XYZ file of C-alpha atoms in Angstrom:
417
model
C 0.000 0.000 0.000
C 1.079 3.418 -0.956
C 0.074 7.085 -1.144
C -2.832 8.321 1.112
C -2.741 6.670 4.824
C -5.710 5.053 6.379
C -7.114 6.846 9.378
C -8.755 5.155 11.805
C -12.707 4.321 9.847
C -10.138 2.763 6.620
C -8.601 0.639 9.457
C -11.631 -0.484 10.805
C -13.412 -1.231 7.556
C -10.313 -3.099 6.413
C -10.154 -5.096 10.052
C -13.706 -5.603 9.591
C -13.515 -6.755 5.833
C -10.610 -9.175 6.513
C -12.251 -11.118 9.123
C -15.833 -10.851 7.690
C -15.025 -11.292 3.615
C -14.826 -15.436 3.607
C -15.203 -15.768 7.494
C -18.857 -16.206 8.140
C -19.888 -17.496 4.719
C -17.443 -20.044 5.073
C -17.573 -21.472 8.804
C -21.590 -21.020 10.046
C -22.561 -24.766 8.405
C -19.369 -26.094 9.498
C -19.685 -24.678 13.503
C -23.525 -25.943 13.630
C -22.389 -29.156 13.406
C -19.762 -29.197 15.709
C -21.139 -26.829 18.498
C -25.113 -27.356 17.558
C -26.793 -24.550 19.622
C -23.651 -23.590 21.520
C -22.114 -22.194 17.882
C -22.838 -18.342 19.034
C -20.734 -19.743 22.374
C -17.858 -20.557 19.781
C -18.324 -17.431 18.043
C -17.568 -15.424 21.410
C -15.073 -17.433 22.420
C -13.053 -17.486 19.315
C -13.626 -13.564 19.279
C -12.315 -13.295 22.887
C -8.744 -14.673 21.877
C -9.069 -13.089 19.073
C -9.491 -9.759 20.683
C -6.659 -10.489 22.662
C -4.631 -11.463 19.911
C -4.934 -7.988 18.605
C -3.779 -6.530 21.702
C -0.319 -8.395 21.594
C -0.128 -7.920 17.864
C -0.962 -4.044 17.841
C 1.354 -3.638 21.460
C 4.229 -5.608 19.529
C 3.767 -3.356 16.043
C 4.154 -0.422 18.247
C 7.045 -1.564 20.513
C 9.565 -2.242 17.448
C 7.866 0.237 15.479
C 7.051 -1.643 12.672
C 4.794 -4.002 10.867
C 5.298 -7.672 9.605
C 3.634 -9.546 12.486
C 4.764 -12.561 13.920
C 8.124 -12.987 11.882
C 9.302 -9.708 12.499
C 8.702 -10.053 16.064
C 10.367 -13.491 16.507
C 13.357 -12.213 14.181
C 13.487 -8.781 17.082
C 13.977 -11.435 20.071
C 16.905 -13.187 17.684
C 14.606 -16.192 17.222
C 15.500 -15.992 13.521
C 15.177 -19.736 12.785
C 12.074 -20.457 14.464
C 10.640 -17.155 13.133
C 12.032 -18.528 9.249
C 10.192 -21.994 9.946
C 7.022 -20.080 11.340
C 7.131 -17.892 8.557
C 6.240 -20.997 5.914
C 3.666 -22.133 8.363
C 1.882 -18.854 8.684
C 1.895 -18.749 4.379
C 1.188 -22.168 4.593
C -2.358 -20.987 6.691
C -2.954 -18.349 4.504
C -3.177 -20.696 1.318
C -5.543 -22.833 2.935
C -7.616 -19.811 4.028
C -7.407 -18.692 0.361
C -8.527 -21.916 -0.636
C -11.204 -22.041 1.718
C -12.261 -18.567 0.420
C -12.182 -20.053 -3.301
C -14.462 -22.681 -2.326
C -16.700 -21.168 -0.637
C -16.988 -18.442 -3.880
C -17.901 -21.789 -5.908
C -20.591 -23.059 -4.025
C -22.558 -20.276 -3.361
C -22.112 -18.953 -7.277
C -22.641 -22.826 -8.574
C -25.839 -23.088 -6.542
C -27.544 -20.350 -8.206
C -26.848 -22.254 -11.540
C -27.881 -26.028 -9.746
C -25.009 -27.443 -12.146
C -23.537 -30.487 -11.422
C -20.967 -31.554 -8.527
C -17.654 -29.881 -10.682
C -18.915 -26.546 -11.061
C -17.941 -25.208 -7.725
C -14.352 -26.567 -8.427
C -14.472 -24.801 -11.386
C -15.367 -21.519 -10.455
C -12.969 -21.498 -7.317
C -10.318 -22.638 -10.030
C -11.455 -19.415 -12.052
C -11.537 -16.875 -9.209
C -8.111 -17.442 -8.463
C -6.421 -17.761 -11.472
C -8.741 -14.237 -12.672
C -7.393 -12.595 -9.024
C -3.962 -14.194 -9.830
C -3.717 -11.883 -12.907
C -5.318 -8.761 -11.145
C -2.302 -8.966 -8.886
C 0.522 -9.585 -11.040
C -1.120 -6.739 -13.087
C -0.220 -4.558 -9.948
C -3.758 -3.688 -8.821
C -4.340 -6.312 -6.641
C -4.871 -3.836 -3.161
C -7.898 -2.163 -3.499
C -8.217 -1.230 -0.102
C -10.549 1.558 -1.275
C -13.211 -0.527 -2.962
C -12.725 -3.191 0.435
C -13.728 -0.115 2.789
C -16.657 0.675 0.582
C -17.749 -2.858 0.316
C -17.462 -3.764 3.799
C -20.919 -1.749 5.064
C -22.727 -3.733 2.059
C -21.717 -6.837 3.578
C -22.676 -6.543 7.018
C -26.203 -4.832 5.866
C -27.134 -8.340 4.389
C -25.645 -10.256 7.198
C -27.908 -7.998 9.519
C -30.354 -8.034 7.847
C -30.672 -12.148 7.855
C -29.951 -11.972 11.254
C -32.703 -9.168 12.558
C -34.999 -11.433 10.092
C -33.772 -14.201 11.971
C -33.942 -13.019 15.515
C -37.981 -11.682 14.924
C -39.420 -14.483 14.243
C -37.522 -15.899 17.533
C -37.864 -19.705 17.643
C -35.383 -21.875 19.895
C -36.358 -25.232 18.424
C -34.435 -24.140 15.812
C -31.040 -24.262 17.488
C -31.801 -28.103 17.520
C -33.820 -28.516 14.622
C -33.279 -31.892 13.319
C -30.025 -32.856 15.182
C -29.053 -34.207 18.330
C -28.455 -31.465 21.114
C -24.652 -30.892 21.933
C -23.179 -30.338 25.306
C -21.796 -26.904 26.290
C -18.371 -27.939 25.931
C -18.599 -28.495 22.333
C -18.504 -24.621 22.116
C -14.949 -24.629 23.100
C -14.186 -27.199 20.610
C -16.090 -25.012 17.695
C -14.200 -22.208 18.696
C -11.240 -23.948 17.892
C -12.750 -25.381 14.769
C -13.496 -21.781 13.069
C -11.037 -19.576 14.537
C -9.716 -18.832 10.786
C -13.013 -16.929 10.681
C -11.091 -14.121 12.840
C -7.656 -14.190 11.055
C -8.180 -11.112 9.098
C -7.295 -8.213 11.642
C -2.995 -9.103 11.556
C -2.797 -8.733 7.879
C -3.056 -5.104 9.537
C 0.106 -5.562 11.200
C 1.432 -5.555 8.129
C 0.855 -2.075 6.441
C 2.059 -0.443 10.215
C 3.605 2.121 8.292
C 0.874 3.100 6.108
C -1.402 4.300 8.704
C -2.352 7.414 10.266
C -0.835 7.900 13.761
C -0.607 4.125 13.962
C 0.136 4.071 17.785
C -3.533 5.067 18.309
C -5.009 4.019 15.127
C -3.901 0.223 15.251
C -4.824 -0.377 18.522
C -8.410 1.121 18.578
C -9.288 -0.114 15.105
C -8.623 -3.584 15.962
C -9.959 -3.970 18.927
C -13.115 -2.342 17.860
C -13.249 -4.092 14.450
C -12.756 -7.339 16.495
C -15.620 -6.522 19.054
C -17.765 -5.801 15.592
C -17.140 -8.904 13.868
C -18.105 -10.645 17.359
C -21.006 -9.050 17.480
C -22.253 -10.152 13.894
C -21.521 -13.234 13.991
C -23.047 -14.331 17.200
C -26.247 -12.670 15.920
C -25.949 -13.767 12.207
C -25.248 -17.764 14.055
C -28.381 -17.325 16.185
C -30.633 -15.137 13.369
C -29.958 -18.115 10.266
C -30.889 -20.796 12.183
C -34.055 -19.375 13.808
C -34.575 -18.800 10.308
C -34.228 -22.504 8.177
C -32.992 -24.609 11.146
C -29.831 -26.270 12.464
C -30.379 -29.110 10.223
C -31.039 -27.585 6.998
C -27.307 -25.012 7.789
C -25.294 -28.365 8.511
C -26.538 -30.932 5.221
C -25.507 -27.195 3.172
C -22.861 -26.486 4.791
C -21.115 -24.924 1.936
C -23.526 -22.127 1.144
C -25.695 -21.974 4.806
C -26.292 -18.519 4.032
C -27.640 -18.267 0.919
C -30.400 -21.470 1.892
C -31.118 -18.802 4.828
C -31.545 -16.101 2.459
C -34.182 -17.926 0.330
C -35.993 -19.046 3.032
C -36.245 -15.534 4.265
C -36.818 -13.562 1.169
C -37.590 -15.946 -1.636
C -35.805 -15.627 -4.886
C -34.481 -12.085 -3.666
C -32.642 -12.746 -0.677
C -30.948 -16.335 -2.756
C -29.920 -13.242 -5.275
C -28.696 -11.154 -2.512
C -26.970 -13.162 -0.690
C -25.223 -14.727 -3.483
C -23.878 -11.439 -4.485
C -23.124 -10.577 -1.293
C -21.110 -13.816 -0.423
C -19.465 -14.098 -4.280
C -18.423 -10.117 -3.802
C -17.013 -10.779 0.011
C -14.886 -14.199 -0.670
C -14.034 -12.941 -3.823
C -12.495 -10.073 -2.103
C -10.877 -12.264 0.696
C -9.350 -14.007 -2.173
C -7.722 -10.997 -3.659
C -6.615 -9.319 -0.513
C -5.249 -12.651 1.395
C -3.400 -13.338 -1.989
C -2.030 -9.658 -2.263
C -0.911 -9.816 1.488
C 0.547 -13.447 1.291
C 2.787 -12.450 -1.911
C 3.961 -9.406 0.342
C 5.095 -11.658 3.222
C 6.906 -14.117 1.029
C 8.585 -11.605 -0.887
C 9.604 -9.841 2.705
C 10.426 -13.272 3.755
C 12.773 -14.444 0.775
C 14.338 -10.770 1.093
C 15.560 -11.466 4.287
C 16.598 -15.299 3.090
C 14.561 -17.158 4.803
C 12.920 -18.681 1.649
C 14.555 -19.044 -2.070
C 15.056 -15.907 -3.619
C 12.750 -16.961 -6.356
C 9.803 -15.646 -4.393
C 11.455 -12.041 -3.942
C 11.739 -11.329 -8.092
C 8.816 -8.642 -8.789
C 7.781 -8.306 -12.410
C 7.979 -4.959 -14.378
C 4.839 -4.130 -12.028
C 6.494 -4.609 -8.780
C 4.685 -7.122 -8.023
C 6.465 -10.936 -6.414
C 5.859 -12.736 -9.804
C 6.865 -16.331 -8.718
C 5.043 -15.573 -4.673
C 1.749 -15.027 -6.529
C 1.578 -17.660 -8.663
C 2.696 -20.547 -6.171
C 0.631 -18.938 -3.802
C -2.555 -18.905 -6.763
C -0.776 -22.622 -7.867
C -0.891 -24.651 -4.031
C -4.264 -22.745 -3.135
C -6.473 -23.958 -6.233
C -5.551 -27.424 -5.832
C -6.538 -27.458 -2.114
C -9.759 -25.458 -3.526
C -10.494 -28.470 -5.987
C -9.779 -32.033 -3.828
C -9.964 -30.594 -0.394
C -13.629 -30.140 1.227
C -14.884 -27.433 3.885
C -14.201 -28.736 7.057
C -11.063 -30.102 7.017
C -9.701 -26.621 4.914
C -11.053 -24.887 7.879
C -9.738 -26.795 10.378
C -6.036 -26.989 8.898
C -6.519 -23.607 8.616
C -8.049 -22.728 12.079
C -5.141 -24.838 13.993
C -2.118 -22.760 12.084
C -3.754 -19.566 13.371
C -4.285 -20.714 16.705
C -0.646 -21.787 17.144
C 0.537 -18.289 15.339
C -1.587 -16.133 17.717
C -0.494 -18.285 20.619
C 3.560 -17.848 20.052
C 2.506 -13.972 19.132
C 0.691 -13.776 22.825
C 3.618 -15.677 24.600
C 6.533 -12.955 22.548
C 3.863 -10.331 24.237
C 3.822 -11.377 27.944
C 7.631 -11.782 27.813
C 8.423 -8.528 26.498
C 6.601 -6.930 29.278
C 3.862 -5.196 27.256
C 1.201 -2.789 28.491
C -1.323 -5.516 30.653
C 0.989 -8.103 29.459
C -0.802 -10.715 31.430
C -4.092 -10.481 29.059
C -1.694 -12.074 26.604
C -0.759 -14.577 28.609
C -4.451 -15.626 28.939
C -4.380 -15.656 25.000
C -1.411 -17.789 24.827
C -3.200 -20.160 27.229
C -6.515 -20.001 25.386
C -4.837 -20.486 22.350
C -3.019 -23.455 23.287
C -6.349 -25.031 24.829
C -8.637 -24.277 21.988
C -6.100 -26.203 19.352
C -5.295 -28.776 21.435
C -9.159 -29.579 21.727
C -9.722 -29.190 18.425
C -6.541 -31.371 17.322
C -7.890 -34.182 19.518
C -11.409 -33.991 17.691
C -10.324 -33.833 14.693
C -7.918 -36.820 15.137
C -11.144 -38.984 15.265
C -13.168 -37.247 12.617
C -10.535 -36.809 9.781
C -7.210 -37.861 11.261
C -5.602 -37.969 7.902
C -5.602 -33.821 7.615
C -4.402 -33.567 10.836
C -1.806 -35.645 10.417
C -0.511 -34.745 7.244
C -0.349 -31.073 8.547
C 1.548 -32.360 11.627
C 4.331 -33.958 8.841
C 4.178 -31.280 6.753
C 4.934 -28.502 9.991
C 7.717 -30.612 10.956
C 9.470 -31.017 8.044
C 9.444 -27.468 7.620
C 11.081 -27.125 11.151
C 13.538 -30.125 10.125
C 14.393 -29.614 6.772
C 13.943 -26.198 6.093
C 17.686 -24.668 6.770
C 19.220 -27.843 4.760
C 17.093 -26.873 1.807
C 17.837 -22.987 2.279
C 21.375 -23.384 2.222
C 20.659 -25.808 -1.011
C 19.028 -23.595 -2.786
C 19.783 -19.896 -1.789
């Protein structure tokens, strides 16, 4: 980002749009069936370490003065080879976000169309190799058209949810599937907490906003206390309106069956536009800011210089494509859940090192990090024990890949750089 800074509403909005662009269209089917009527419980709990999250990561920014997140502030304590192997695990988590984005884009265009079973993988194929080019064309950032954007999005997801919330039926929560105990809601926090990952990609421009000792801070704990907000309303609203059952058998596009049910044809239309213009967006941006980090990444050699060339746009040719490359093929043989989960357990363990780097460098209330770090660690260990009985193969194959990146990783460095 360049030129004109973002004050504190163009913070917000972007906060706001990170989190809410793929988050919610992507996670509500997949939390119902985990948490049942306890998902607005996973929604606030998820929030709450995310909201401390962005305390350590806006405390951090300002402490060294400068953006880049987690592997800047590993490489400021002279971690610099755990920060390198973190690094690939954190662009790792934002490919399978992307890809979760993509698919989600698919389904809820495809089901407007009721075309067969490959269209979705088509489409999420096409946004990303279409978003692919808008970057490496050099216009991939429009953090303009994002803050404009952002108020459309959350009028339709209020609006579903005020619908929702009016007609005020219970039985819903548990419409059609078996109740769930409370504790399930700390597991489904754990299950969707990719749903909040947006805000640190804010860490990132540190330099491009206004006053950003003040701005960072306040935007992202407000725009964190937002997204809360909305989604434990939009989680309660949808399934007073269709029922638990009807969000967990359509997982994929929960919001748009919501939509119909509420406004007929219209709200499938609205919704639909609303949820192809927000992951669509999450695509672009999340692709834009992963580029960025790999090219800031390889500059500083902790990955091949390949991924630091820029075209005659300035743009990290070879970042974008792998990035475009690894993400569709998730997008096409990977489904929902276990995209969000992968994705869900990388952020928790980012956040959680982030919170931990916080409390030991003696930051303002330092010990609210600590009690992120903590809930961070608990919420991914539940969720990696879950998910070890309902798709251990995921889990596991993240586990391998993580720890041949912390293995291998120098060995192939000094190979290849």
């Amino acid at each position: 980002m360049s030129g004109e800074k973002m004050n504190f509403n163009a913070t917000w909005s972007m906060a706001v749009g990170g989190m809410v662009g793929g988050g919610i269209f992507s996670v509500l089917g997949v939390i119902v069936h985990t948490a049942g009527q306890w998902a607005w419980l996973s929604f606030l709990i998820a929030g709450l370490i995310a909201l401390i999250s962005a305390h350590s990561y806006s405390q951090l920014s300002i402490k060294y003065n400068e953006g880049g997140g987690a592997f800047t502030f590993l490489r400021e304590i002279n971690h610099k080879g755990f920060a390198g192997s973190l690094s690939w695990i954190l662009i790792l988590g934002y490919i399978l976000t992307l890809s979760v984005y993509a698919f989600t884009f698919g389904h809820y265009v495809a089901h407007v169309f009721n075309a067969g079973s490959w269209l979705p993988r088509v489409l999420a194929l096409i946004i990303i190799a279409i978003l692919a080019g808008v970057n490496l064309k050099g216009i991939g950032n429009a953090s303009k058209v994002e803050i404009i954007t952002v108020y459309g999005k959350l009028l339709v997801l209020l609006g579903l949810a005020i619908f929702g919330l009016v007609e005020w039926n219970p039985e819903q929560l548990t419409q059609g599937i078996d109740p769930k105990p409370w504790h399930m809601a700390i597991i489904g926090a754990g299950t969707i907490f990719m749903a909040y990952e947006g805000f640190q990609l804010l860490s990132y421009d540190y330099s491009d906003l206004t006053n950003p000792d003040k701005t960072l801070p306040g935007a992202t704990r407000w725009a964190v206390i937002s997204v809360i907000i909305i989604y434990i309303l939009v989680a309660i609203g949808t399934t007073m309106i269709v029922g638990a059952e009807s969000l967990v058998e359509n997982k994929e596009i929960a919001l748009s069956i919501a939509g119909k049910k509420a406004l007929g044809t219209t709200g499938l239309v609205i919704v639909t536009i609303a949820a192809a213009f927000s992951t669509g967006s999450a695509v672009n941006a999340t692709l834009f800011s992963t580029a960025r980090l790999m090219e800031s990444v390889a500059e500083k050699k902790d990955l091949p210089q390949l991924f630091a060339i820029e075209n005659r746009n300035k743009i990290p040719f070879y970042a974008v494509l792998g990035i475009a490359g690894i993400s569709a093929f998730l997008a096409i043989i990977g489904s929902l859940s276990s995209l969000v989960d992968a994705a869900s357990i990388i952020f928790l363990f980012t956040f959680g090192i982030v919170n931990l780097i916080a409390f030991r460098q003696k930051i303002k209330r330092r010990w609210i990090s600590l009690a992120g770090a903590i809930g961070c660690g608990l919420a991914m260990i539940a969720d990696i024990i879950v998910q070890l009985e309902n798709t251990p193969y995921a889990i596991i194959g993240l586990f391998l890949i993580s720890t041949a990146i912390f293995v291998f990783r120098p060995y192939l460095l000094k190979r290849i750089n």
